[in-house]
mmCIF file of C-alpha atoms and ligand atoms in Angstrom:
data_model
loop_
_atom_site.group_PDB
_atom_site.id
_atom_site.type_symbol
_atom_site.label_atom_id
_atom_site.label_comp_id
_atom_site.label_asym_id
_atom_site.label_seq_id
_atom_site.Cartn_x
_atom_site.Cartn_y
_atom_site.Cartn_z
ATOM 1 C CA MET A 1 20.159 -189.151 -15.038
ATOM 2 C CA THR A 2 16.835 -190.256 -13.263
ATOM 3 C CA LEU A 3 16.062 -192.924 -15.488
ATOM 4 C CA LYS A 4 18.289 -196.100 -14.932
ATOM 5 C CA LYS A 5 18.692 -198.740 -17.978
ATOM 6 C CA HIS A 6 16.032 -201.064 -16.716
ATOM 7 C CA HIS A 7 13.373 -198.229 -16.962
ATOM 8 C CA ARG A 8 14.704 -197.235 -20.377
ATOM 9 C CA ASP A 9 14.559 -200.904 -21.490
ATOM 10 C CA TRP A 10 10.873 -201.257 -20.251
ATOM 11 C CA LEU A 11 9.661 -198.063 -21.948
ATOM 12 C CA GLU A 12 11.189 -199.407 -25.086
ATOM 13 C CA SER A 13 9.711 -202.846 -25.067
ATOM 14 C CA VAL A 14 6.250 -201.531 -24.175
ATOM 15 C CA PHE A 15 6.073 -198.203 -26.242
ATOM 16 C CA ALA A 16 8.527 -198.979 -29.225
ATOM 17 C CA SER A 17 8.857 -195.946 -31.401
ATOM 18 C CA ASP A 18 6.628 -194.194 -29.461
ATOM 19 C CA ALA A 19 9.194 -193.970 -26.446
ATOM 20 C CA LYS A 20 12.167 -191.324 -27.492
ATOM 21 C CA PHE A 21 15.165 -190.785 -25.295
ATOM 22 C CA GLU A 22 16.663 -187.230 -24.852
ATOM 23 C CA GLU A 23 14.184 -186.022 -27.113
ATOM 24 C CA PRO A 24 14.551 -182.180 -27.380
ATOM 25 C CA MET A 25 11.478 -180.530 -26.057
ATOM 26 C CA SER A 26 11.747 -177.487 -28.703
ATOM 27 C CA ARG A 27 10.058 -180.160 -30.836
ATOM 28 C CA HIS A 28 7.112 -180.265 -28.660
ATOM 29 C CA THR A 29 6.516 -176.591 -27.495
ATOM 30 C CA SER A 30 4.810 -173.791 -29.288
ATOM 31 C CA LEU A 31 7.873 -171.519 -28.556
ATOM 32 C CA HIS A 32 10.131 -174.003 -30.066
ATOM 33 C CA VAL A 33 12.699 -174.124 -27.148
ATOM 34 C CA GLY A 34 13.358 -176.337 -24.444
ATOM 35 C CA GLY A 35 16.297 -178.853 -23.711
ATOM 36 C CA PRO A 36 15.766 -182.864 -23.762
ATOM 37 C CA ALA A 37 13.215 -184.911 -22.134
ATOM 38 C CA GLU A 38 15.097 -187.971 -20.403
ATOM 39 C CA ALA A 39 12.333 -190.098 -21.929
ATOM 40 C CA HIS A 40 9.203 -188.680 -24.132
ATOM 41 C CA VAL A 41 6.335 -191.049 -24.399
ATOM 42 C CA SER A 42 3.221 -190.794 -26.475
ATOM 43 C CA PRO A 43 0.790 -193.680 -25.433
ATOM 44 C CA ARG A 44 -1.604 -194.617 -28.460
ATOM 45 C CA ASN A 45 -4.670 -195.058 -26.316
ATOM 46 C CA GLN A 46 -5.835 -194.689 -22.832
ATOM 47 C CA SER A 47 -5.088 -198.389 -21.659
ATOM 48 C CA ASP A 48 -1.714 -197.523 -22.593
ATOM 49 C CA LEU A 49 -1.625 -194.257 -20.748
ATOM 50 C CA VAL A 50 -2.912 -196.186 -17.371
ATOM 51 C CA THR A 51 -0.123 -198.960 -18.030
ATOM 52 C CA LEU A 52 2.573 -196.045 -18.035
ATOM 53 C CA VAL A 53 0.959 -194.001 -15.289
ATOM 54 C CA LYS A 54 1.024 -197.385 -12.976
ATOM 55 C CA TRP A 55 4.312 -197.977 -13.888
ATOM 56 C CA LEU A 56 5.918 -194.629 -13.129
ATOM 57 C CA LYS A 57 4.036 -194.709 -9.637
ATOM 58 C CA GLU A 58 5.454 -198.365 -8.576
ATOM 59 C CA ASN A 59 8.868 -197.067 -9.870
ATOM 60 C CA ASN A 60 8.493 -193.619 -8.040
ATOM 61 C CA LEU A 61 9.699 -191.970 -11.082
ATOM 62 C CA PRO A 62 8.654 -187.993 -11.716
ATOM 63 C CA PHE A 63 6.485 -187.113 -15.116
ATOM 64 C CA LEU A 64 5.157 -184.247 -16.697
ATOM 65 C CA VAL A 65 2.288 -184.595 -18.801
ATOM 66 C CA VAL A 66 1.991 -182.157 -22.065
ATOM 67 C CA GLY A 67 -0.620 -181.693 -24.405
ATOM 68 C CA SER A 68 -0.059 -179.197 -27.203
ATOM 69 C CA GLY A 69 2.914 -177.120 -25.395
ATOM 70 C CA THR A 70 1.371 -173.983 -26.193
ATOM 71 C CA ASN A 71 1.444 -172.672 -22.520
ATOM 72 C CA LEU A 72 4.918 -174.228 -21.584
ATOM 73 C CA LEU A 73 8.388 -172.834 -21.475
ATOM 74 C CA VAL A 74 10.899 -175.741 -20.997
ATOM 75 C CA LEU A 75 14.275 -174.835 -19.682
ATOM 76 C CA ASP A 76 17.456 -175.209 -21.625
ATOM 77 C CA GLY A 77 18.465 -178.145 -19.279
ATOM 78 C CA GLY A 78 15.368 -180.257 -20.312
ATOM 79 C CA VAL A 79 13.118 -182.311 -18.073
ATOM 80 C CA ARG A 80 14.192 -185.249 -15.780
ATOM 81 C CA GLY A 81 12.142 -188.374 -15.638
ATOM 82 C CA VAL A 82 9.224 -189.157 -18.291
ATOM 83 C CA VAL A 83 7.432 -186.696 -20.543
ATOM 84 C CA ILE A 84 3.975 -188.160 -21.331
ATOM 85 C CA SER A 85 2.693 -186.333 -24.704
ATOM 86 C CA ILE A 86 -1.170 -187.323 -24.777
ATOM 87 C CA LYS A 87 -1.298 -186.024 -28.527
ATOM 88 C CA GLN A 88 -2.113 -189.476 -29.981
ATOM 89 C CA CYS A 89 -4.768 -190.429 -27.328
ATOM 90 C CA LEU A 90 -7.731 -188.886 -25.485
ATOM 91 C CA ASN A 91 -8.684 -187.052 -28.429
ATOM 92 C CA ASP A 92 -12.570 -187.927 -28.960
ATOM 93 C CA ILE A 93 -15.204 -185.512 -28.691
ATOM 94 C CA HIS A 94 -19.171 -186.343 -28.258
ATOM 95 C CA HIS A 95 -22.395 -185.299 -26.827
ATOM 96 C CA GLN A 96 -25.327 -186.618 -25.116
ATOM 97 C CA ASN A 97 -28.977 -185.899 -26.450
ATOM 98 C CA PRO A 98 -29.784 -182.355 -25.542
ATOM 99 C CA GLU A 99 -32.543 -181.588 -23.068
ATOM 100 C CA GLN A 100 -34.386 -178.450 -22.683
ATOM 101 C CA ASN A 101 -31.981 -176.544 -24.434
ATOM 102 C CA ARG A 102 -28.795 -177.896 -22.809
ATOM 103 C CA VAL A 103 -26.611 -180.265 -23.843
ATOM 104 C CA ARG A 104 -23.132 -182.033 -22.417
ATOM 105 C CA VAL A 105 -20.402 -182.359 -24.458
ATOM 106 C CA SER A 106 -17.272 -184.422 -23.328
ATOM 107 C CA ALA A 107 -13.826 -183.854 -24.877
ATOM 108 C CA GLY A 108 -10.827 -185.607 -24.320
ATOM 109 C CA ALA A 109 -7.930 -183.685 -22.683
ATOM 110 C CA SER A 110 -5.673 -183.530 -25.945
ATOM 111 C CA VAL A 111 -8.456 -182.042 -28.067
ATOM 112 C CA ARG A 112 -7.567 -178.617 -29.086
ATOM 113 C CA LEU A 113 -9.682 -175.875 -27.753
ATOM 114 C CA SER A 114 -9.935 -174.661 -31.391
ATOM 115 C CA ALA A 115 -11.277 -177.939 -32.359
ATOM 116 C CA LEU A 116 -13.814 -178.206 -29.614
ATOM 117 C CA CYS A 117 -15.069 -174.877 -30.521
ATOM 118 C CA LYS A 118 -15.479 -175.782 -34.137
ATOM 119 C CA TYR A 119 -17.467 -178.974 -32.615
ATOM 120 C CA ALA A 120 -19.569 -176.878 -30.686
ATOM 121 C CA GLY A 121 -20.485 -174.204 -33.344
ATOM 122 C CA THR A 122 -20.970 -176.533 -36.208
ATOM 123 C CA ASN A 123 -23.505 -178.209 -33.682
ATOM 124 C CA GLY A 124 -25.008 -174.846 -32.659
ATOM 125 C CA PHE A 125 -23.966 -175.447 -29.070
ATOM 126 C CA GLN A 126 -23.176 -172.014 -27.455
ATOM 127 C CA GLY A 127 -21.213 -171.228 -24.564
ATOM 128 C CA LEU A 128 -17.408 -172.043 -25.721
ATOM 129 C CA ASN A 129 -16.843 -169.083 -28.322
ATOM 130 C CA PHE A 130 -14.665 -167.316 -25.295
ATOM 131 C CA ALA A 131 -12.173 -170.107 -25.747
ATOM 132 C CA LEU A 132 -11.233 -169.074 -29.626
ATOM 133 C CA GLY A 133 -8.740 -166.695 -28.186
ATOM 134 C CA ILE A 134 -6.778 -169.524 -26.041
ATOM 135 C CA PRO A 135 -4.218 -171.763 -27.756
ATOM 136 C CA GLY A 136 -3.875 -175.197 -26.043
ATOM 137 C CA THR A 137 -5.583 -178.349 -25.216
ATOM 138 C CA VAL A 138 -9.063 -179.329 -22.869
ATOM 139 C CA GLY A 139 -6.717 -180.701 -20.452
ATOM 140 C CA GLY A 140 -4.488 -177.857 -20.009
ATOM 141 C CA ALA A 141 -7.240 -175.307 -20.250
ATOM 142 C CA ILE A 142 -9.170 -176.623 -17.650
ATOM 143 C CA PHE A 143 -5.986 -177.311 -15.311
ATOM 144 C CA MET A 144 -4.925 -173.378 -15.752
ATOM 145 C CA ASN A 145 -8.803 -172.358 -15.824
ATOM 146 C CA ALA A 146 -7.908 -170.821 -19.057
ATOM 147 C CA GLY A 147 -10.080 -167.648 -20.231
ATOM 148 C CA THR A 148 -10.486 -164.243 -21.902
ATOM 149 C CA HIS A 149 -12.780 -161.529 -21.376
ATOM 150 C CA HIS A 150 -15.755 -163.230 -22.686
ATOM 151 C CA GLY A 151 -15.636 -166.140 -20.134
ATOM 152 C CA CYS A 152 -13.509 -168.828 -18.285
ATOM 153 C CA MET A 153 -13.491 -172.468 -18.223
ATOM 154 C CA ALA A 154 -14.849 -172.572 -14.961
ATOM 155 C CA ASP A 155 -18.370 -171.181 -16.571
ATOM 156 C CA ILE A 156 -18.878 -174.267 -18.518
ATOM 157 C CA VAL A 157 -17.265 -177.279 -16.847
ATOM 158 C CA SER A 158 -19.711 -179.746 -15.397
ATOM 159 C CA SER A 159 -17.365 -182.322 -14.552
ATOM 160 C CA VAL A 160 -13.890 -183.425 -15.036
ATOM 161 C CA ALA A 161 -12.355 -187.320 -15.202
ATOM 162 C CA VAL A 162 -9.049 -187.559 -13.680
ATOM 163 C CA LEU A 163 -6.658 -190.715 -14.188
ATOM 164 C CA MET A 164 -5.463 -191.382 -10.425
ATOM 165 C CA PRO A 165 -1.774 -192.497 -9.856
ATOM 166 C CA HIS A 166 -3.051 -196.164 -9.239
ATOM 167 C CA GLY A 167 -4.493 -196.477 -12.459
ATOM 168 C CA GLU A 168 -8.251 -195.717 -11.382
ATOM 169 C CA ILE A 169 -10.457 -192.870 -13.105
ATOM 170 C CA LYS A 170 -12.271 -190.432 -10.724
ATOM 171 C CA THR A 171 -14.990 -188.263 -11.928
ATOM 172 C CA PHE A 172 -15.336 -184.849 -10.178
ATOM 173 C CA GLU A 173 -18.308 -182.664 -10.457
ATOM 174 C CA HIS A 174 -17.969 -179.015 -10.690
ATOM 175 C CA THR A 175 -19.101 -178.292 -7.521
ATOM 176 C CA THR A 176 -16.344 -180.399 -5.916
ATOM 177 C CA LEU A 177 -13.568 -178.381 -8.091
ATOM 178 C CA SER A 178 -12.362 -175.213 -6.800
ATOM 179 C CA PHE A 179 -11.762 -172.717 -9.784
ATOM 180 C CA ARG A 180 -9.713 -169.656 -9.383
ATOM 181 C CA TYR A 181 -8.472 -167.247 -11.900
ATOM 182 C CA ARG A 182 -6.285 -169.184 -14.113
ATOM 183 C CA GLY A 183 -5.980 -171.903 -11.950
ATOM 184 C CA LEU A 184 -7.661 -175.137 -10.183
ATOM 185 C CA ASP A 185 -7.352 -176.060 -6.762
ATOM 186 C CA TRP A 186 -7.680 -180.023 -6.498
ATOM 187 C CA PRO A 187 -10.018 -181.648 -4.060
ATOM 188 C CA PRO A 188 -7.360 -183.474 -1.492
ATOM 189 C CA ALA A 189 -8.406 -186.846 -3.011
ATOM 190 C CA VAL A 190 -6.056 -185.672 -6.110
ATOM 191 C CA SER A 191 -3.483 -183.586 -4.827
ATOM 192 C CA ASN A 192 -2.766 -185.707 -1.585
ATOM 193 C CA ASP A 193 -0.583 -188.142 -3.328
ATOM 194 C CA ASN A 194 2.945 -186.986 -4.158
ATOM 195 C CA GLN A 195 1.946 -188.140 -7.741
ATOM 196 C CA PRO A 196 -0.864 -185.795 -9.170
ATOM 197 C CA GLY A 197 -3.878 -187.085 -11.156
ATOM 198 C CA ILE A 198 -4.196 -186.475 -14.934
ATOM 199 C CA ILE A 199 -7.011 -184.999 -16.533
ATOM 200 C CA ILE A 200 -8.120 -187.346 -19.074
ATOM 201 C CA GLU A 201 -11.810 -185.547 -20.148
ATOM 202 C CA GLY A 202 -13.967 -182.421 -19.344
ATOM 203 C CA CYS A 203 -17.579 -182.281 -19.722
ATOM 204 C CA PHE A 204 -19.322 -179.379 -20.655
ATOM 205 C CA ASN A 205 -22.534 -177.879 -20.113
ATOM 206 C CA LEU A 206 -23.617 -175.820 -23.214
ATOM 207 C CA ALA A 207 -26.726 -174.019 -24.781
ATOM 208 C CA VAL A 208 -28.358 -175.236 -27.666
ATOM 209 C CA THR A 209 -28.905 -172.292 -30.392
ATOM 210 C CA SER A 210 -28.484 -172.285 -33.945
ATOM 211 C CA LYS A 211 -25.000 -173.234 -35.977
ATOM 212 C CA LYS A 212 -25.719 -169.681 -37.713
ATOM 213 C CA THR A 213 -25.661 -167.677 -34.337
ATOM 214 C CA VAL A 214 -22.571 -169.510 -32.935
ATOM 215 C CA LEU A 215 -20.919 -169.314 -35.962
ATOM 216 C CA ALA A 216 -21.532 -165.596 -36.444
ATOM 217 C CA GLU A 217 -20.366 -164.932 -32.919
ATOM 218 C CA ALA A 218 -17.071 -167.128 -33.576
ATOM 219 C CA ASN A 219 -16.174 -165.331 -36.649
ATOM 220 C CA GLU A 220 -16.067 -161.852 -34.913
ATOM 221 C CA ILE A 221 -13.808 -163.030 -32.145
ATOM 222 C CA LEU A 222 -11.527 -164.976 -34.397
ATOM 223 C CA LYS A 223 -11.211 -161.503 -36.988
ATOM 224 C CA LYS A 224 -10.270 -159.656 -33.788
ATOM 225 C CA ARG A 225 -7.847 -162.104 -32.355
ATOM 226 C CA SER A 226 -5.781 -162.586 -35.870
ATOM 227 C CA ALA A 227 -5.905 -158.616 -36.337
ATOM 228 C CA THR A 228 -4.538 -158.193 -32.472
ATOM 229 C CA GLN A 229 -2.513 -161.454 -31.690
ATOM 230 C CA PRO A 230 0.896 -162.626 -33.562
ATOM 231 C CA LEU A 231 -0.779 -165.965 -34.223
ATOM 232 C CA HIS A 232 1.785 -167.096 -36.953
ATOM 233 C CA ARG A 233 4.703 -166.361 -34.862
ATOM 234 C CA TRP A 234 6.685 -168.894 -32.169
ATOM 235 C CA SER A 235 5.073 -168.044 -28.653
ATOM 236 C CA ALA A 236 3.006 -169.660 -25.721
ATOM 237 C CA GLY A 237 0.350 -167.114 -26.133
ATOM 238 C CA CYS A 238 0.138 -164.464 -23.354
ATOM 239 C CA ILE A 239 3.163 -164.727 -21.121
ATOM 240 C CA PHE A 240 1.607 -163.021 -18.199
ATOM 241 C CA LYS A 241 -1.907 -163.131 -16.402
ATOM 242 C CA ASN A 242 -3.656 -159.821 -16.454
ATOM 243 C CA PRO A 243 -3.688 -157.976 -13.261
ATOM 244 C CA PRO A 244 -6.646 -158.301 -10.998
ATOM 245 C CA GLU A 245 -8.026 -154.801 -11.781
ATOM 246 C CA GLY A 246 -6.627 -151.758 -13.598
ATOM 247 C CA LYS A 247 -4.792 -152.171 -16.969
ATOM 248 C CA THR A 248 -4.175 -155.245 -18.696
ATOM 249 C CA ALA A 249 -0.523 -157.011 -18.880
ATOM 250 C CA GLY A 250 -0.474 -155.967 -22.626
ATOM 251 C CA GLN A 251 -1.277 -152.400 -21.816
ATOM 252 C CA LEU A 252 1.002 -151.986 -19.194
ATOM 253 C CA ILE A 253 3.920 -153.469 -21.504
ATOM 254 C CA ASP A 254 2.948 -151.467 -24.377
ATOM 255 C CA LEU A 255 2.726 -148.186 -22.240
ATOM 256 C CA ALA A 256 6.358 -149.206 -20.882
ATOM 257 C CA GLY A 257 7.570 -148.571 -24.219
ATOM 258 C CA LEU A 258 8.929 -152.448 -24.413
ATOM 259 C CA LYS A 259 7.045 -153.851 -27.634
ATOM 260 C CA GLY A 260 10.011 -155.214 -30.129
ATOM 261 C CA LYS A 261 12.488 -155.371 -27.435
ATOM 262 C CA ARG A 262 14.912 -157.958 -27.973
ATOM 263 C CA ILE A 263 17.222 -160.410 -25.988
ATOM 264 C CA GLY A 264 18.597 -162.450 -28.644
ATOM 265 C CA ASP A 265 16.083 -164.221 -30.642
ATOM 266 C CA ALA A 266 13.575 -163.178 -27.864
ATOM 267 C CA GLN A 267 11.200 -160.318 -28.426
ATOM 268 C CA VAL A 268 8.288 -158.664 -27.128
ATOM 269 C CA SER A 269 5.803 -158.870 -29.865
ATOM 270 C CA ASN A 270 4.972 -155.487 -31.890
ATOM 271 C CA THR A 271 1.627 -156.870 -32.594
ATOM 272 C CA HIS A 272 0.553 -157.801 -28.636
ATOM 273 C CA ALA A 273 2.785 -156.595 -26.020
ATOM 274 C CA ASN A 274 1.878 -159.670 -23.631
ATOM 275 C CA PHE A 275 3.192 -162.066 -26.239
ATOM 276 C CA ILE A 276 6.974 -163.108 -26.458
ATOM 277 C CA ILE A 277 7.918 -164.092 -29.945
ATOM 278 C CA ASN A 278 11.050 -166.853 -30.830
ATOM 279 C CA ARG A 279 12.507 -165.169 -33.876
ATOM 280 C CA GLY A 280 14.239 -168.575 -34.767
ATOM 281 C CA GLN A 281 17.155 -169.027 -32.324
ATOM 282 C CA ALA A 282 16.099 -168.254 -28.754
ATOM 283 C CA SER A 283 16.807 -169.954 -25.933
ATOM 284 C CA ALA A 284 14.810 -170.416 -22.729
ATOM 285 C CA ALA A 285 17.374 -168.320 -20.989
ATOM 286 C CA ASP A 286 16.646 -165.562 -23.583
ATOM 287 C CA ILE A 287 13.113 -165.911 -22.890
ATOM 288 C CA LEU A 288 13.463 -165.782 -19.204
ATOM 289 C CA LYS A 289 15.720 -162.923 -19.128
ATOM 290 C CA LEU A 290 13.239 -161.034 -21.145
ATOM 291 C CA LYS A 291 10.268 -161.894 -19.304
ATOM 292 C CA SER A 292 12.207 -160.640 -15.964
ATOM 293 C CA ASP A 293 13.289 -157.196 -17.814
ATOM 294 C CA ILE A 294 9.486 -156.689 -18.591
ATOM 295 C CA GLN A 295 8.349 -157.406 -15.034
ATOM 296 C CA ASN A 296 11.245 -155.118 -13.736
ATOM 297 C CA THR A 297 10.493 -152.205 -16.017
ATOM 298 C CA VAL A 298 6.629 -152.559 -15.485
ATOM 299 C CA PHE A 299 7.363 -152.559 -11.862
ATOM 300 C CA SER A 300 9.409 -149.651 -11.789
ATOM 301 C CA SER A 301 6.878 -147.541 -14.027
ATOM 302 C CA PHE A 302 3.672 -148.591 -12.689
ATOM 303 C CA LYS A 303 4.143 -150.305 -9.576
ATOM 304 C CA VAL A 304 2.474 -153.590 -10.533
ATOM 305 C CA ARG A 305 3.880 -156.923 -10.400
ATOM 306 C CA LEU A 306 3.304 -159.090 -13.475
ATOM 307 C CA GLU A 307 2.675 -162.853 -12.365
ATOM 308 C CA THR A 308 3.665 -165.344 -15.031
ATOM 309 C CA GLU A 309 0.839 -167.401 -16.676
ATOM 310 C CA VAL A 310 2.982 -169.891 -18.707
ATOM 311 C CA GLN A 311 4.138 -172.885 -16.926
ATOM 312 C CA ILE A 312 7.923 -173.081 -16.487
ATOM 313 C CA VAL A 313 9.329 -176.510 -16.161
ATOM 314 C CA GLY A 314 12.658 -178.262 -16.405
ATOM 315 C CA THR A 315 16.328 -177.078 -15.231
HETATM 316 N N1 EPU B 1 -3.733 -153.819 -25.654
HETATM 317 C C1 EPU B 1 -2.731 -152.844 -25.932
HETATM 318 N N2 EPU B 1 -1.540 -153.017 -26.267
HETATM 319 C C2 EPU B 1 -0.978 -154.350 -26.620
HETATM 320 C C3 EPU B 1 -2.051 -155.265 -26.582
HETATM 321 C C4 EPU B 1 -3.341 -155.164 -26.141
HETATM 322 O O1 EPU B 1 -2.908 -151.380 -25.648
HETATM 323 O O2 EPU B 1 0.098 -154.423 -26.839
HETATM 324 C C5 EPU B 1 -4.934 -153.207 -25.298
HETATM 325 C C6 EPU B 1 -6.162 -153.854 -26.430
HETATM 326 O O3 EPU B 1 -6.316 -152.859 -27.313
HETATM 327 C C7 EPU B 1 -7.222 -153.840 -25.568
HETATM 328 C C8 EPU B 1 -6.817 -154.465 -24.224
HETATM 329 O O4 EPU B 1 -5.644 -154.171 -24.260
HETATM 330 O O5 EPU B 1 -7.708 -152.618 -25.435
HETATM 331 C C9 EPU B 1 -6.769 -155.929 -23.989
HETATM 332 O O6 EPU B 1 -6.233 -156.757 -24.752
HETATM 333 P P1 EPU B 1 -6.915 -158.323 -25.557
HETATM 334 O O7 EPU B 1 -8.436 -157.860 -26.166
HETATM 335 O O8 EPU B 1 -5.861 -158.309 -26.756
HETATM 336 O O9 EPU B 1 -7.115 -159.048 -24.100
HETATM 337 P P2 EPU B 1 -5.762 -159.396 -23.254
HETATM 338 O O10 EPU B 1 -6.509 -159.156 -21.977
HETATM 339 O O11 EPU B 1 -4.674 -158.627 -23.624
HETATM 340 C C10 EPU B 1 -6.825 -161.786 -23.055
HETATM 341 C C11 EPU B 1 -6.395 -163.152 -22.889
HETATM 342 C C12 EPU B 1 -5.589 -163.769 -24.369
HETATM 343 C C13 EPU B 1 -7.028 -163.913 -25.222
HETATM 344 C C14 EPU B 1 -7.739 -162.423 -25.492
HETATM 345 C C15 EPU B 1 -8.634 -162.363 -26.374
HETATM 346 C C16 EPU B 1 -4.987 -163.124 -20.720
HETATM 347 C C17 EPU B 1 -3.920 -163.129 -19.934
HETATM 348 N N3 EPU B 1 -5.186 -162.929 -21.972
HETATM 349 O O12 EPU B 1 -5.547 -160.653 -23.621
HETATM 350 O O13 EPU B 1 -5.301 -165.062 -23.649
HETATM 351 O O14 EPU B 1 -6.630 -164.411 -26.334
HETATM 352 O O15 EPU B 1 -7.899 -161.883 -23.974
HETATM 353 O O16 EPU B 1 -9.576 -161.228 -26.059
HETATM 354 O O17 EPU B 1 -6.085 -163.476 -19.830
HETATM 355 C C18 EPU B 1 -3.500 -166.795 -23.540
HETATM 356 O O18 EPU B 1 -3.988 -166.864 -22.545
HETATM 357 O O19 EPU B 1 -2.660 -167.075 -24.022
HETATM 358 C C19 EPU B 1 -4.102 -165.671 -24.475
HETATM 359 C C20 EPU B 1 -3.554 -165.342 -25.515
#
């Protein structure tokens, strides 16, 4: 146990029913697996989030921030400390007046990428359609520099607002951020502290075109996505990063003959081989074992080491 009784009492007194204890993380992840979080807290607004983060810092308690839980594999032993769910806060989207056919759109970290794409589409703002293929929230997508063949977050981010452990909010312009393939290296101001900052908002630089143009492109991408991905099954999206060159992870797993392979209720999707689906009762251990079997088979067949894209947390 990381949390003492007085910690639980404080969380309960400040967050009432928004603080839950021994909360199964399987309820909060798109894979529907994961053991209990010692505490699971959903602040209702930014000011409550700041209060919580400052308290965690003062008490030197570990925490994990979770958006939509779509790129997350929580292990069966669960998560120690506090899981902060940002679902109930950081969900505003707005834009400034366009200038010279460009516009800055700001979105809170818990806004779903699909909702941000819809907002951009209905306003005729172009540049976000690449993200239609990606599950998850704005905060997670920035942190992972999420992307597809059509682009990645680094292409459109103009700045990122981060809540620092002592409660202050710092804005980092794109030029101070080091995006890499499926990741972001924070400037020392954020990463030097043993408690990391929390992304609370992203600001995106988009082109102003017409609603018709953006939505027509979006429809094409969505049609392709629903034909090629198991969207209605429990999964965490693509489980592996694509190798830097050559065939994609999905192609390699498919060519290795692994589609349909099962361990318990964890299965390599027959629709897209880079998805592991939970058929209902899978444990995190089943998923981990299947993931490592895939890596071993792909390595022995093609001498390619597949790197995991999904974030693995817990014990
Ligand atoms: N393919 C196969 N077999 C499969 C799956 C795919 O042969 O089982 C082939 C396809 O036919 C296509 C090629 O592989 O020729 C690439 O497939 P796809 O267009 O689906 O792209 P991907 O590289 O597998 C990436 C992102 C997805 C995103 C799609 C949108 C990564 C790791 N994945 O997939 O992102 O939705 O592009 O086009 O970059 C995610 O990150 O969670 C995710 C789902």
